[in-house]
Coordinates of C-alpha atoms in Angstrom, one line a residue:
M22 CA 116.1 63.8 54.8
C23 CA 119.6 65.3 55.4
S24 CA 121.0 63.5 52.4
V25 CA 118.3 65.0 50.2
N26 CA 118.6 68.6 51.3
P27 CA 121.7 69.2 53.4
G28 CA 121.0 73.0 53.6
H29 CA 117.5 72.4 54.8
C30 CA 118.8 70.0 57.4
T31 CA 121.3 72.5 58.7
L32 CA 118.6 75.1 59.0
I33 CA 116.4 72.6 61.0
K34 CA 119.3 71.8 63.3
Y35 CA 119.9 75.5 63.9
I36 CA 116.2 76.2 64.7
F37 CA 116.1 73.2 67.0
L38 CA 119.2 74.4 68.9
L39 CA 117.7 77.9 69.1
L40 CA 114.5 76.5 70.5
I41 CA 116.5 74.6 73.2
I42 CA 118.4 77.8 74.1
I43 CA 115.1 79.8 74.3
H44 CA 113.6 77.1 76.5
L45 CA 116.5 77.2 78.9
D46 CA 116.3 81.0 79.0
L47 CA 112.6 80.9 79.8
N48 CA 112.6 78.3 82.5
T49 CA 112.1 80.8 85.3
A50 CA 109.6 82.8 83.3
E51 CA 107.3 79.9 82.4
S52 CA 106.3 79.1 86.0
V53 CA 103.2 81.3 86.2
W54 CA 100.5 79.6 88.3
P55 CA 97.7 79.2 87.4
L56 CA 98.6 79.1 83.7
P57 CA 97.2 82.0 81.7
Q58 CA 94.9 81.4 78.8
I59 CA 97.3 82.8 76.1
V60 CA 101.0 83.3 76.7
I61 CA 103.7 84.4 74.2
L62 CA 107.2 84.4 75.7
S63 CA 110.4 85.6 74.2
S64 CA 114.1 85.0 75.0
E65 CA 114.6 88.7 75.1
R66 CA 114.9 89.9 78.7
Y67 CA 115.1 93.1 80.6
Q68 CA 116.8 93.9 83.9
L69 CA 114.7 95.4 86.7
K70 CA 116.1 97.4 89.5
P71 CA 114.1 98.4 92.6
Q72 CA 115.6 101.9 92.5
S73 CA 114.3 102.6 89.1
F74 CA 111.1 100.5 88.8
S75 CA 107.7 102.2 89.1
F76 CA 104.0 101.7 88.7
G77 CA 101.8 104.1 86.8
Y78 CA 98.2 105.0 85.9
R79 CA 96.6 105.6 82.6
R80 CA 93.2 106.5 81.1
Y81 CA 90.4 106.5 83.7
L82 CA 92.9 106.8 86.5
D83 CA 94.6 109.8 85.2
T84 CA 91.6 112.0 86.0
K85 CA 90.9 110.2 89.3
H86 CA 94.6 110.5 90.3
S87 CA 94.4 107.4 92.5
C88 CA 92.7 104.1 93.2
S89 CA 93.0 102.9 96.8
V90 CA 92.9 99.2 95.8
L91 CA 95.8 99.7 93.3
D92 CA 97.8 102.0 95.5
A93 CA 97.8 99.3 98.2
A94 CA 98.6 96.6 95.6
F95 CA 101.6 98.6 94.3
K96 CA 103.1 98.6 97.8
R97 CA 102.4 94.9 98.3
Y98 CA 103.8 93.8 95.0
F99 CA 106.8 96.0 95.1
S100 CA 107.9 94.1 98.2
I101 CA 107.1 90.8 96.5
L102 CA 109.1 91.8 93.4
F103 CA 112.0 93.1 95.4
P104 CA 112.1 91.4 98.8
G105 CA 113.7 93.7 101.4
Y106 CA 112.7 96.9 99.6
T107 CA 109.7 99.2 100.3
Y108 CA 107.7 101.1 97.6
A109 CA 107.8 104.7 98.7
N110 CA 106.5 106.1 95.4
L111 CA 109.3 108.7 95.5
I112 CA 111.1 107.4 92.4
T113 CA 112.1 110.4 90.2
F114 CA 114.0 108.5 87.5
S115 CA 112.2 105.5 86.2
V116 CA 113.9 103.1 83.9
F117 CA 111.1 100.5 83.9
T118 CA 107.4 101.3 84.4
L119 CA 104.4 99.0 84.7
T120 CA 101.4 101.2 83.6
I121 CA 97.9 100.2 84.6
S122 CA 94.8 101.1 82.6
L123 CA 91.2 100.3 83.5
D124 CA 88.2 100.3 81.1
R125 CA 86.0 101.5 84.0
H126 CA 86.7 103.0 87.4
D127 CA 85.3 100.7 90.1
C128 CA 87.9 101.1 92.8
E129 CA 85.4 102.0 95.5
G130 CA 83.1 99.0 95.2
Y131 CA 83.4 95.3 96.1
P132 CA 84.0 92.3 93.8
N133 CA 81.0 90.3 93.0
Q134 CA 79.9 87.2 91.0
D135 CA 79.8 89.2 87.7
S136 CA 83.0 91.1 88.1
S137 CA 85.3 90.7 85.2
E138 CA 88.9 89.5 85.9
R139 CA 90.1 89.7 82.4
Y140 CA 93.4 91.4 81.7
K141 CA 96.1 91.9 79.0
L142 CA 99.7 92.1 80.0
N143 CA 102.5 93.2 77.6
V144 CA 106.1 93.4 78.7
F145 CA 108.6 95.0 76.3
A146 CA 111.7 97.2 76.4
G147 CA 111.7 99.6 79.4
Q148 CA 108.0 99.2 80.2
A149 CA 105.0 97.0 80.6
S150 CA 101.3 97.7 80.1
L151 CA 98.5 96.1 82.0
N152 CA 95.0 96.7 80.7
A153 CA 91.9 95.3 82.6
E154 CA 88.2 95.9 82.4
T155 CA 88.0 96.3 86.2
V156 CA 90.3 96.9 89.1
W157 CA 89.8 93.2 90.0
G158 CA 91.3 92.1 86.7
S159 CA 94.2 94.4 87.2
L160 CA 95.0 92.6 90.6
R161 CA 95.1 89.3 88.7
G162 CA 97.4 90.8 86.2
L163 CA 99.7 92.2 88.9
E164 CA 100.0 88.7 90.4
T165 CA 100.9 87.3 87.0
F166 CA 103.5 90.1 86.5
S167 CA 105.0 89.3 89.9
Q168 CA 105.5 85.7 89.0
L169 CA 107.2 86.6 85.7
V170 CA 110.1 88.4 87.5
Y171 CA 113.0 86.2 88.5
Q172 CA 116.6 86.5 89.8
D173 CA 119.8 85.2 88.3
D174 CA 122.6 83.5 90.3
F175 CA 124.1 87.0 91.0
G176 CA 120.9 88.4 92.5
S177 CA 119.9 90.6 89.6
Y178 CA 116.2 90.8 88.7
Y179 CA 114.9 90.1 85.2
I180 CA 111.7 89.8 83.2
N181 CA 111.3 88.4 79.7
K182 CA 109.4 90.0 76.8
T183 CA 105.9 88.7 77.3
E184 CA 102.4 88.9 75.9
I185 CA 99.5 87.5 77.9
E186 CA 95.8 87.6 77.5
D187 CA 94.1 86.0 80.4
Y188 CA 90.7 85.4 82.1
P189 CA 89.3 82.8 84.4
Q190 CA 87.5 79.6 83.2
F191 CA 85.0 79.9 86.1
N192 CA 83.9 83.1 88.0
Y193 CA 83.5 81.3 91.3
R194 CA 86.8 80.0 92.8
G195 CA 86.5 79.6 96.5
I196 CA 88.1 78.3 99.7
L197 CA 86.0 77.3 102.7
L198 CA 87.4 77.7 106.2
D199 CA 85.6 76.3 109.2
T200 CA 86.0 78.5 112.3
S201 CA 83.6 76.7 114.5
R202 CA 85.3 73.4 115.1
H203 CA 88.6 75.1 115.8
Y204 CA 88.9 78.9 116.2
L205 CA 91.2 80.4 113.7
P206 CA 92.9 83.7 114.8
V207 CA 92.2 86.6 112.5
Q208 CA 95.8 86.7 111.5
A209 CA 95.6 83.2 110.2
I210 CA 92.6 84.1 108.1
L211 CA 94.4 87.1 106.6
K212 CA 97.5 85.0 105.8
T213 CA 95.1 82.6 103.9
L214 CA 93.6 85.5 102.0
D215 CA 97.2 86.4 100.9
A216 CA 97.8 82.9 99.6
M217 CA 94.4 82.8 97.9
A218 CA 95.3 86.0 96.0
Y219 CA 98.6 84.4 94.9
S220 CA 96.6 81.5 93.4
K221 CA 93.9 83.7 92.0
F222 CA 91.1 82.4 94.2
N223 CA 88.3 85.0 94.5
V224 CA 85.8 83.8 97.2
F225 CA 86.4 83.2 100.9
H226 CA 83.5 81.0 102.1
W227 CA 83.5 81.7 105.8
H228 CA 81.8 78.8 107.6
L229 CA 81.5 80.9 110.7
V230 CA 79.4 78.9 113.1
D231 CA 78.4 75.2 113.6
D232 CA 77.5 72.7 116.4
P233 CA 80.7 73.1 118.4
S234 CA 80.9 76.9 118.7
F235 CA 79.3 80.2 117.7
P236 CA 82.2 82.7 117.5
Y237 CA 80.4 85.4 115.5
Q238 CA 79.6 88.3 117.8
S239 CA 76.1 89.5 117.0
H240 CA 75.1 93.0 118.1
K241 CA 71.4 92.0 118.2
F242 CA 72.0 88.7 119.9
P243 CA 75.2 88.9 122.0
D244 CA 74.4 85.8 124.0
L245 CA 74.9 83.7 120.9
S246 CA 78.7 84.2 121.2
N247 CA 78.7 84.9 125.0
K248 CA 77.3 81.4 125.6
G249 CA 78.0 79.6 122.4
A250 CA 81.6 80.4 121.7
F251 CA 84.5 78.4 123.1
H252 CA 85.4 81.5 125.1
P253 CA 83.3 84.8 125.0
V254 CA 86.3 87.0 124.8
T255 CA 89.3 85.2 123.3
H256 CA 87.5 83.0 120.8
I257 CA 85.1 85.3 119.0
Y258 CA 85.0 87.5 115.9
T259 CA 83.9 91.0 116.8
Q260 CA 82.3 93.2 114.3
S261 CA 85.6 95.0 114.0
D262 CA 87.3 91.6 113.2
V263 CA 84.7 90.9 110.5
R264 CA 85.1 94.3 108.9
R265 CA 88.9 93.8 108.9
V266 CA 88.6 90.5 107.1
I267 CA 86.2 91.9 104.6
S268 CA 88.4 94.9 103.9
Y269 CA 91.5 92.8 103.6
A270 CA 89.8 90.5 101.2
R271 CA 88.4 93.3 99.1
M272 CA 91.9 94.8 98.6
R273 CA 92.9 91.5 97.1
G274 CA 89.8 91.1 94.9
I275 CA 88.3 88.4 97.1
R276 CA 84.6 88.2 98.1
V277 CA 83.7 87.1 101.6
L278 CA 80.7 84.7 101.6
P279 CA 79.2 84.1 105.1
E280 CA 77.5 80.8 106.0
F281 CA 75.0 80.4 108.8
D282 CA 74.1 76.8 108.4
S283 CA 70.6 75.7 109.6
P284 CA 68.3 74.0 110.6
G285 CA 71.0 71.4 111.5
H286 CA 74.5 72.1 112.8
T287 CA 73.0 74.5 115.3
K288 CA 73.7 73.1 118.8
S289 CA 75.9 76.1 119.8
W290 CA 73.0 78.5 118.7
G291 CA 70.7 77.0 121.4
K292 CA 73.0 77.9 124.2
G293 CA 72.4 81.6 123.7
Q294 CA 68.9 81.6 122.1
S295 CA 66.2 79.8 124.2
E296 CA 63.4 77.9 122.4
L297 CA 65.2 78.0 119.1
L298 CA 66.1 74.3 119.0
T299 CA 63.7 71.4 119.0
P300 CA 63.4 69.5 122.4
C301 CA 64.0 65.8 121.9
Y302 CA 61.7 63.3 123.5
R303 CA 62.2 59.8 124.9
G304 CA 59.2 57.7 126.0
G305 CA 56.8 60.6 125.7
T306 CA 58.8 63.0 127.9
P307 CA 61.5 65.5 127.1
S308 CA 65.0 63.9 127.3
G309 CA 66.8 67.1 128.1
T310 CA 68.6 67.1 124.7
F311 CA 68.0 69.2 121.7
G312 CA 68.0 68.7 117.9
P313 CA 67.7 71.0 114.9
V314 CA 66.1 74.4 114.8
N315 CA 62.4 74.1 115.6
P316 CA 60.6 74.9 112.3
T317 CA 57.1 75.0 113.7
L318 CA 57.3 78.2 115.8
P319 CA 56.8 81.7 114.5
S320 CA 59.5 82.9 117.0
T321 CA 62.0 80.9 115.0
Y322 CA 61.5 82.9 111.9
Q323 CA 61.3 86.2 113.7
F324 CA 64.8 85.4 115.2
M325 CA 66.2 84.2 111.9
A326 CA 64.9 87.3 110.1
S327 CA 66.5 89.6 112.6
L328 CA 69.8 87.7 112.6
L329 CA 70.0 87.5 108.8
K330 CA 69.1 91.2 108.5
E331 CA 72.2 92.0 110.7
V332 CA 74.3 89.6 108.7
A333 CA 73.2 91.2 105.4
S334 CA 74.2 94.6 106.8
V335 CA 77.6 93.4 107.9
F336 CA 78.6 91.3 104.8
P337 CA 78.3 93.4 101.6
D338 CA 78.4 90.4 99.2
P339 CA 75.1 89.8 97.4
Y340 CA 75.2 86.1 98.3
I341 CA 74.7 84.3 101.6
H342 CA 75.2 80.6 102.3
L343 CA 72.3 79.0 104.2
G344 CA 73.6 75.5 104.6
G345 CA 70.8 73.0 104.9
D346 CA 72.9 69.9 105.0
E347 CA 72.9 66.8 107.2
V348 CA 69.7 67.4 109.1
D349 CA 69.1 64.6 111.6
F350 CA 65.3 63.9 111.7
S351 CA 65.3 61.7 114.7
C352 CA 64.7 64.5 117.2
W353 CA 61.9 66.0 115.1
R354 CA 60.4 62.5 114.8
S355 CA 60.5 62.1 118.6
N356 CA 58.7 65.3 119.4
P357 CA 54.8 65.1 119.5
Y358 CA 54.3 68.8 118.8
I359 CA 56.4 68.5 115.6
R360 CA 54.4 65.5 114.5
A361 CA 51.2 67.3 115.2
F362 CA 52.4 70.2 113.1
M363 CA 53.3 68.0 110.2
H364 CA 49.9 66.3 110.3
K365 CA 48.2 69.7 110.2
M366 CA 50.4 70.8 107.2
G367 CA 49.7 67.5 105.4
F368 CA 53.4 66.4 105.5
G369 CA 52.5 62.9 106.8
L370 CA 55.7 61.4 108.2
D371 CA 58.0 62.8 105.4
F372 CA 60.4 65.0 107.5
S373 CA 62.2 66.2 104.3
K374 CA 59.0 68.2 103.6
L375 CA 59.3 69.8 107.0
E376 CA 62.9 70.7 106.2
A377 CA 61.8 72.1 102.8
F378 CA 59.1 74.1 104.6
Y379 CA 61.8 75.7 106.8
I380 CA 64.4 76.3 104.1
E381 CA 61.9 77.9 101.8
K382 CA 60.9 80.4 104.5
I383 CA 64.6 81.2 105.2
V384 CA 65.3 81.7 101.5
N385 CA 62.3 84.0 101.3
I386 CA 63.8 86.0 104.2
T387 CA 67.1 86.4 102.4
S388 CA 65.3 87.4 99.2
V389 CA 63.5 90.2 101.0
L390 CA 67.0 91.3 102.1
R391 CA 68.1 91.3 98.5
K392 CA 70.5 88.4 99.0
T393 CA 70.9 85.4 96.7
S394 CA 70.9 82.1 98.7
I395 CA 73.4 79.2 98.3
V396 CA 72.5 75.8 99.8
W397 CA 74.2 72.5 100.1
Q398 CA 73.0 69.8 97.8
D399 CA 70.9 68.0 100.4
V400 CA 68.3 70.7 100.0
F401 CA 68.1 69.9 96.3
D402 CA 68.2 66.2 96.8
Y403 CA 65.4 65.8 99.2
H404 CA 62.9 68.5 98.1
E405 CA 60.5 68.5 95.2
R406 CA 59.9 72.2 95.2
R407 CA 63.1 73.6 93.7
K408 CA 62.0 76.7 92.0
F409 CA 62.8 78.8 95.0
L410 CA 66.5 77.7 94.9
S411 CA 69.2 79.6 93.1
V412 CA 72.6 78.1 93.7
V413 CA 73.4 74.5 94.9
E414 CA 76.8 73.5 96.2
V415 CA 77.6 69.8 95.4
W416 CA 79.6 68.3 98.2
K417 CA 78.9 64.5 98.5
Q418 CA 81.3 61.9 97.3
G419 CA 80.5 59.3 94.6
C420 CA 79.3 60.3 91.2
Y421 CA 79.4 64.0 91.8
L422 CA 79.1 64.9 88.1
C423 CA 75.9 62.9 88.1
E424 CA 74.6 65.3 90.8
V425 CA 75.9 68.3 88.9
R426 CA 74.1 67.2 85.8
R427 CA 70.8 66.8 87.8
V428 CA 71.1 70.2 89.2
V429 CA 71.8 72.0 86.0
K430 CA 69.0 70.1 84.2
A431 CA 66.7 71.7 86.8
G432 CA 68.0 75.1 85.7
L433 CA 69.9 75.9 88.8
R434 CA 73.5 77.1 89.2
V435 CA 76.2 74.8 90.7
I436 CA 79.3 75.2 92.8
L437 CA 81.4 72.0 92.8
A438 CA 83.1 71.0 96.1
S439 CA 83.0 67.2 96.2
P440 CA 86.5 66.5 94.7
W441 CA 88.3 69.2 96.7
Y442 CA 87.9 68.3 100.4
L443 CA 91.4 68.8 101.8
D444 CA 90.8 68.6 105.5
Q445 CA 91.7 64.9 105.8
P446 CA 95.4 64.2 106.3
G447 CA 97.1 62.9 103.2
P448 CA 100.4 63.0 101.3
T449 CA 101.1 66.2 99.5
H450 CA 102.0 64.2 96.3
N451 CA 98.3 63.4 95.9
W452 CA 97.9 66.9 94.6
A453 CA 97.3 65.3 91.2
R454 CA 93.9 63.9 92.2
Y455 CA 92.8 67.5 92.8
Y456 CA 94.3 68.6 89.5
N457 CA 92.6 65.9 87.4
V458 CA 89.1 67.1 88.0
W459 CA 86.9 68.1 85.1
P460 CA 83.9 70.0 86.3
L461 CA 82.2 70.1 82.9
A462 CA 82.8 66.4 81.9
F463 CA 79.1 65.5 81.9
K464 CA 76.6 65.1 79.1
G465 CA 74.7 68.4 78.8
T466 CA 74.0 71.4 76.6
E467 CA 76.3 74.4 76.5
K468 CA 73.6 76.3 78.4
Q469 CA 73.5 73.7 81.1
K470 CA 77.3 73.7 81.4
S471 CA 77.3 77.5 81.7
L472 CA 75.3 77.0 85.0
V473 CA 78.4 75.5 86.6
I474 CA 79.7 78.8 88.0
G475 CA 82.8 77.3 89.7
G476 CA 84.2 75.2 92.4
E477 CA 85.5 75.3 96.0
V478 CA 88.2 73.8 98.2
C479 CA 86.8 72.9 101.6
L480 CA 88.9 72.7 104.7
W481 CA 86.7 71.5 107.5
G482 CA 88.0 72.1 111.0
E483 CA 87.9 68.8 112.9
Y484 CA 91.6 68.4 112.5
I485 CA 92.6 71.9 111.4
D486 CA 93.7 74.9 113.5
A487 CA 96.3 77.7 113.0
T488 CA 99.2 75.2 113.5
N489 CA 98.5 73.2 110.3
L490 CA 96.1 75.4 108.3
S491 CA 98.7 76.6 105.7
P492 CA 100.5 73.3 105.1
R493 CA 97.2 71.4 104.8
L494 CA 96.0 73.9 102.2
W495 CA 99.0 74.7 100.1
P496 CA 100.1 73.8 97.5
R497 CA 97.3 71.2 97.0
A498 CA 94.7 74.0 96.9
S499 CA 96.7 75.5 94.1
A500 CA 96.0 72.5 92.0
A501 CA 92.3 73.2 92.2
A502 CA 93.1 76.9 91.5
E503 CA 94.6 76.1 88.1
R504 CA 91.7 73.8 87.3
L505 CA 89.2 76.6 88.0
W506 CA 91.2 79.3 86.2
S507 CA 93.0 77.8 83.3
N508 CA 92.0 76.2 80.0
E509 CA 91.4 72.5 80.5
R510 CA 93.1 71.4 77.3
Q511 CA 96.3 73.3 78.1
T512 CA 96.4 71.9 81.7
S513 CA 95.5 68.3 81.2
C514 CA 99.0 66.8 81.8
V515 CA 100.2 66.3 85.4
E516 CA 103.8 65.7 84.3
R517 CA 103.9 69.1 82.6
A518 CA 102.2 70.9 85.5
F519 CA 104.5 69.4 88.2
P520 CA 107.6 71.6 87.6
R521 CA 105.5 74.7 87.5
L522 CA 103.7 73.8 90.7
Q523 CA 107.1 73.1 92.3
E524 CA 108.3 76.5 91.3
F525 CA 105.1 78.1 92.5
R526 CA 105.4 76.4 95.9
C527 CA 108.9 77.9 96.2
K528 CA 107.3 81.3 95.5
L529 CA 104.8 80.7 98.3
L530 CA 107.6 79.9 100.7
R531 CA 109.5 83.1 99.8
R532 CA 106.2 85.0 100.4
G533 CA 105.9 83.6 103.9
I534 CA 103.3 80.8 103.2
Q535 CA 104.1 77.4 104.8
A536 CA 103.4 75.3 101.7
E537 CA 104.3 71.6 102.1
P538 CA 106.9 70.0 99.7
L539 CA 105.7 68.1 96.7
Y540 CA 108.7 65.7 96.6
V541 CA 112.4 65.6 97.2
G542 CA 114.2 68.8 96.3
H543 CA 114.9 72.3 97.5
C544 CA 114.0 75.9 96.9
K545 CA 116.5 78.7 96.3
H546 CA 114.8 80.6 99.1
E547 CA 113.6 78.3 101.8
Y548 CA 110.9 79.2 104.3
Q549 CA 112.5 81.4 106.9
S550 CA 109.7 82.3 109.4
V551 CA 110.4 79.5 111.8

């Protein structure tokens, strides 16, 4: 080719060399995680100085003068952009301004399943503009902006000319924490919420209570935590604690989804609420042990209605997780009064029908409270009457996409959790198994695939407490975060994702998150809070 057109060849060589130079200049600016939908980067860069950098409002916010969510975010992100500096909002001479504009003013509400997180970010000489439909989208844009800023070897801060248009692939991107099997101090939860915001997760699924302990302090039923928690004072979440978590999450655009799992996983409930659980029998007499919630007594539903009414008033999210998984039928089967009730109802010996009877009543209670119910896939699997269900969370291993397909064919919405169970110990380098997950890789119509509303990383508490919470989650959970946010076609290559995830892990360390290493190497700023 060069012998045919030497001038053309010289031009190609020049362009190729220029592309290499541009790539080298953009190394530090390309490490945004999760990867935005559309990114245009330039080699042109601008210096940022903490003394002359400011945030500003535009449009809706000009007349409102302020937005509490954004005001708090400006302070947080200023310290992230310029570690060691505090944003005092007293800058009189600004050389570089990031201006925020919102299509609608929703600063006083809470994020929900339908909240838009779409944003556009443009960085050019002396300024940057961030436009979002909602305040929640602006928070995602601020996170992206913070990851575009980098330091050179002399400590100066820079950002490259950039155009980004971004939005999530899925609206539900959650992390489940289990605070029953091991109590997690509130500060550990708040730290996790910080890390979630850095990875653009937007749902904290709080598995508050389970068999081992009942740490939620109920105003209506104080004996639930007095007798069911590991300790009635030191190992509980007061109403004030819960409000603090919800407020902290809201300021980061994160929903708090409470789970009160029943009729199974309720041993701790029975310690503080008599006659709630089913007495188990052996040889025709009570054995002294108890099984799942007793679904035959009117008092059971009176109690559940009262408890869920309180929960609905404490947690503002329009969704509530009702559990419904892993119900052991052996105790029900042993109890003569349960069997008599089943005969009366025409259930025969099919205990899954008894469970369906219970779950349907609980779902109806939550509907009266204007809450949408989420259940584990067991409820869908074992019950013929499915019209009363809304959202099913798929958690079992095996062909989980087969299960997803079955659920959406029934017209129900799906949250996928099966491939993202991170609680079991494992090498950090297996992050790729959580990255190479394709939630929509099943045969179905576009309408059916639209019913997959997202996915969730689950961190069950058998082997997790505050000592290993962060390293077990991060950066592996971030692999799931990119899968749930970014375009699948643009993020299908593990080899291309690896250096970005390495760089993002270093960002987490500098921000105080104990994220495990992915492989041999180092970060310019190693973790310091030892």
